[in-house]
PDB file of C-alpha atoms in Angstrom:
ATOM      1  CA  UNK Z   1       0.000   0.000   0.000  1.00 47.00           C
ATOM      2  CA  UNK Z   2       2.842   2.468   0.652  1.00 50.00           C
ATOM      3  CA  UNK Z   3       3.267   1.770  -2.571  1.00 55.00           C
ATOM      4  CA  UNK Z   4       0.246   3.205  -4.343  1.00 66.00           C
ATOM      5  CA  UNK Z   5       0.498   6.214  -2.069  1.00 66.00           C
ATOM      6  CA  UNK Z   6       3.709   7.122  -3.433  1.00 76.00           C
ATOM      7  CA  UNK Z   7       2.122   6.744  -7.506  1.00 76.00           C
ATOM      8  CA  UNK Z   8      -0.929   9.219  -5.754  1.00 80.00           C
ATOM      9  CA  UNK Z   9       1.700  11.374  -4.750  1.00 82.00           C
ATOM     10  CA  UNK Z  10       3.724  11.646  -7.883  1.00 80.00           C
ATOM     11  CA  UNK Z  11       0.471  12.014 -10.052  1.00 82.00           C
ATOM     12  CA  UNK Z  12      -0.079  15.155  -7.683  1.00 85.00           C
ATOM     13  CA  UNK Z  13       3.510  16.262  -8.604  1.00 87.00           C
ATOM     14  CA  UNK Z  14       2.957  15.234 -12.073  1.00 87.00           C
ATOM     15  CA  UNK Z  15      -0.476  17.589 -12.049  1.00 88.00           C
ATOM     16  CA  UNK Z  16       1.046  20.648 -10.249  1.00 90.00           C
ATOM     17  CA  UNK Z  17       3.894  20.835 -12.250  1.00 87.00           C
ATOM     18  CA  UNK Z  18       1.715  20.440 -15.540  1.00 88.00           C
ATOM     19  CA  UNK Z  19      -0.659  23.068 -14.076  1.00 90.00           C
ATOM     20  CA  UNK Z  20       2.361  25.399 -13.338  1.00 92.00           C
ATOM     21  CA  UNK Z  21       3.479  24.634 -16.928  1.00 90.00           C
ATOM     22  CA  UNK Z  22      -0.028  25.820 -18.449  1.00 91.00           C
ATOM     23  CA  UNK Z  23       0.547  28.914 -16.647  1.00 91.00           C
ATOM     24  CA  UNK Z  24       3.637  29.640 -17.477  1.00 89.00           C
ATOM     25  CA  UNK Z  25       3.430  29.003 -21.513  1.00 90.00           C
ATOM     26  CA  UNK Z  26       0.410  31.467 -21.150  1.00 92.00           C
ATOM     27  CA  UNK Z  27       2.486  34.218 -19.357  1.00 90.00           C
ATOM     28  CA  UNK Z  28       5.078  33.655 -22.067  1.00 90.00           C
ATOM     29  CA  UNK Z  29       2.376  33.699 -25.004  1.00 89.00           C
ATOM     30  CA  UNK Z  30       0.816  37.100 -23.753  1.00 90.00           C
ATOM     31  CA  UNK Z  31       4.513  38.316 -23.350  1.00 89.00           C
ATOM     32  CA  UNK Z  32       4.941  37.213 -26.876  1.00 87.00           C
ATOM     33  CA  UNK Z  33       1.867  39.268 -27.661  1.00 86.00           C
ATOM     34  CA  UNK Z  34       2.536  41.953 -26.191  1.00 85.00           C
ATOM     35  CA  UNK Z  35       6.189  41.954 -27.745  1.00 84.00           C
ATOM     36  CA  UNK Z  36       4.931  41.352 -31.026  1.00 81.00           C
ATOM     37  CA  UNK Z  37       1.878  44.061 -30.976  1.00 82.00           C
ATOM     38  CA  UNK Z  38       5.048  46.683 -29.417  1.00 81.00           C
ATOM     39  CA  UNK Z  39       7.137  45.950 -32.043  1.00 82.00           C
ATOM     40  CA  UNK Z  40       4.623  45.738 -35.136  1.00 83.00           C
ATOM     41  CA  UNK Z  41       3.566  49.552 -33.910  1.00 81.00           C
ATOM     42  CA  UNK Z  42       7.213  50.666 -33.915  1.00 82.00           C
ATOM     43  CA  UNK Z  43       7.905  48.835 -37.114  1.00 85.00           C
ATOM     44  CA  UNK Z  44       4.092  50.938 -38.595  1.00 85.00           C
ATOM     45  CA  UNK Z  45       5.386  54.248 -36.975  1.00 87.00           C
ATOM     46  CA  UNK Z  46       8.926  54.137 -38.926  1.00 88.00           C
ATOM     47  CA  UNK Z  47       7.415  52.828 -41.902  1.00 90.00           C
ATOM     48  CA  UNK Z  48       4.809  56.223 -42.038  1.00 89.00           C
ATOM     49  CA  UNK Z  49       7.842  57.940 -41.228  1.00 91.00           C
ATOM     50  CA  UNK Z  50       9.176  57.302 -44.457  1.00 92.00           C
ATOM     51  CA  UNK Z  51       6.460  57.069 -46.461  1.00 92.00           C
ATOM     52  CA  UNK Z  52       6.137  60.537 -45.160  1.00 92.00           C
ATOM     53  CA  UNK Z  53       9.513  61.417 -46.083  1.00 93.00           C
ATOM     54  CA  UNK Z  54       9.236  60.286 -49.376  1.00 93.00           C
ATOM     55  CA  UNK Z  55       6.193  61.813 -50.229  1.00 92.00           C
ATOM     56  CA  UNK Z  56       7.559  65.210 -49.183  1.00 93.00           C
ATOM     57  CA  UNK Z  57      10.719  64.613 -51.352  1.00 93.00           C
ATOM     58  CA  UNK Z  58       8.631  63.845 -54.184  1.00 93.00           C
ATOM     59  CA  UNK Z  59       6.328  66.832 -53.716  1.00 92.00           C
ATOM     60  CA  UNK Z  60       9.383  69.145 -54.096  1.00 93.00           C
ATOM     61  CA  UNK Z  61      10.910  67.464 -56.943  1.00 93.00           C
ATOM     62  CA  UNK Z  62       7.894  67.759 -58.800  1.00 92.00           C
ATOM     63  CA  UNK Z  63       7.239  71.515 -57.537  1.00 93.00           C
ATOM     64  CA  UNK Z  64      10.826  72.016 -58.903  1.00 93.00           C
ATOM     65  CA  UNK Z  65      10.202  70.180 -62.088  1.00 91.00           C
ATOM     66  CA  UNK Z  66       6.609  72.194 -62.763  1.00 91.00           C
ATOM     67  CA  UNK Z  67       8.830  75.420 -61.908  1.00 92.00           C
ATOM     68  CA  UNK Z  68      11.129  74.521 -64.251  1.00 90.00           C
ATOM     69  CA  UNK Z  69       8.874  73.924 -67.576  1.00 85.00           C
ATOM     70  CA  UNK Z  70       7.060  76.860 -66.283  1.00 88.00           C
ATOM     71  CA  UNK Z  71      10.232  78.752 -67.117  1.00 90.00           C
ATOM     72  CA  UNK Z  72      10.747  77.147 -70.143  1.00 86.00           C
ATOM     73  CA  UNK Z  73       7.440  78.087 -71.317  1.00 85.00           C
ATOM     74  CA  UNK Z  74       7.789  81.755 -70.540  1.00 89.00           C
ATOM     75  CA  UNK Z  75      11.422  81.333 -72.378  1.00 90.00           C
ATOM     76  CA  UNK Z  76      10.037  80.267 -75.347  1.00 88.00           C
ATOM     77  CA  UNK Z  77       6.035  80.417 -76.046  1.00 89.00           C
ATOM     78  CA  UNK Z  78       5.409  80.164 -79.322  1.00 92.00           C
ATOM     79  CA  UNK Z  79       7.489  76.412 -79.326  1.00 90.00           C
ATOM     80  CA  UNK Z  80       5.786  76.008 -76.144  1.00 87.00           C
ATOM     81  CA  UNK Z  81       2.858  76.098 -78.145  1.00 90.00           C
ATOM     82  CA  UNK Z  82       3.279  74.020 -81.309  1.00 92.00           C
ATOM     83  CA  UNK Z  83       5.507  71.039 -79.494  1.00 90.00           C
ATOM     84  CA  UNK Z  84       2.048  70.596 -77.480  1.00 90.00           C
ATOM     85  CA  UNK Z  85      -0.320  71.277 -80.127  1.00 93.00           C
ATOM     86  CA  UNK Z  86       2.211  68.341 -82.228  1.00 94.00           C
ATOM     87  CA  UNK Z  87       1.841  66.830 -78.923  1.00 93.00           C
ATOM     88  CA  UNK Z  88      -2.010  66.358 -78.895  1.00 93.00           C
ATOM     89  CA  UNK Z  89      -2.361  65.621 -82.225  1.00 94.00           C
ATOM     90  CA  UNK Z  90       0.025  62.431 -82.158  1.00 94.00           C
ATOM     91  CA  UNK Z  91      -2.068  60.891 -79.167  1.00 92.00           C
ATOM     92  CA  UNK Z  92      -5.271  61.899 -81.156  1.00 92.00           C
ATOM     93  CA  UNK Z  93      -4.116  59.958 -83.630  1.00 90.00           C
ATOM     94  CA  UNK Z  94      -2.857  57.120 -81.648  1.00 91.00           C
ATOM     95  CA  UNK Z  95      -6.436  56.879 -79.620  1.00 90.00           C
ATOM     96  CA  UNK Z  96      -8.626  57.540 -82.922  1.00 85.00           C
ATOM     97  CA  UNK Z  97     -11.385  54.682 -82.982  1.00 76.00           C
ATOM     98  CA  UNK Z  98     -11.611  53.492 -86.518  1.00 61.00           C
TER      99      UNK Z  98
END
């Protein structure tokens, strides 16, 4: 009989420790969570950031390059004039429906 009493009492070990092992891969999941939700924000935030950055880059290369043809057109006007006029009539051509 002292024999059964010890399996009772290592089946109680044997549930405690699996019941503190439960608990503990939980903690370490929500950790994981947690971890994973901090670092997806940080990863979003930088991401904007440079979307941002980009966008603000482009923006005043294209202010630049609108400034630039601007000036070109006040240069020259009458060339202005025909290359877009040639221009327009090349994709009218190109789009005509036959």
């Amino acid at each position: 009989m002292a024999g059964n009493g010890d399996s009772r009492g290592d089946l109680d070990a044997v549930r405690e420790d699996l019941s503190r092992l439960r608990t503990d891969l939980r903690d370490l999941l929500q950790k994981l969570i947690e971890t994973g939700k901090s670092e997806t924000g940080a990863t979003k935030e930088r991401v904007l950031d440079e979307i941002h950055e980009a966008f603000e880059l482009t923006t005043e290369r294209s202010k630049a390059a609108v400034q630039s043809l601007e000036n070109k057109v006040q240069e020259n006007p009458l060339i202005s004039v025909l290359l877009a006029f040639i221009i327009g009539f090349v994709f009218g051509k190109l789009f005509e429906r036959r």
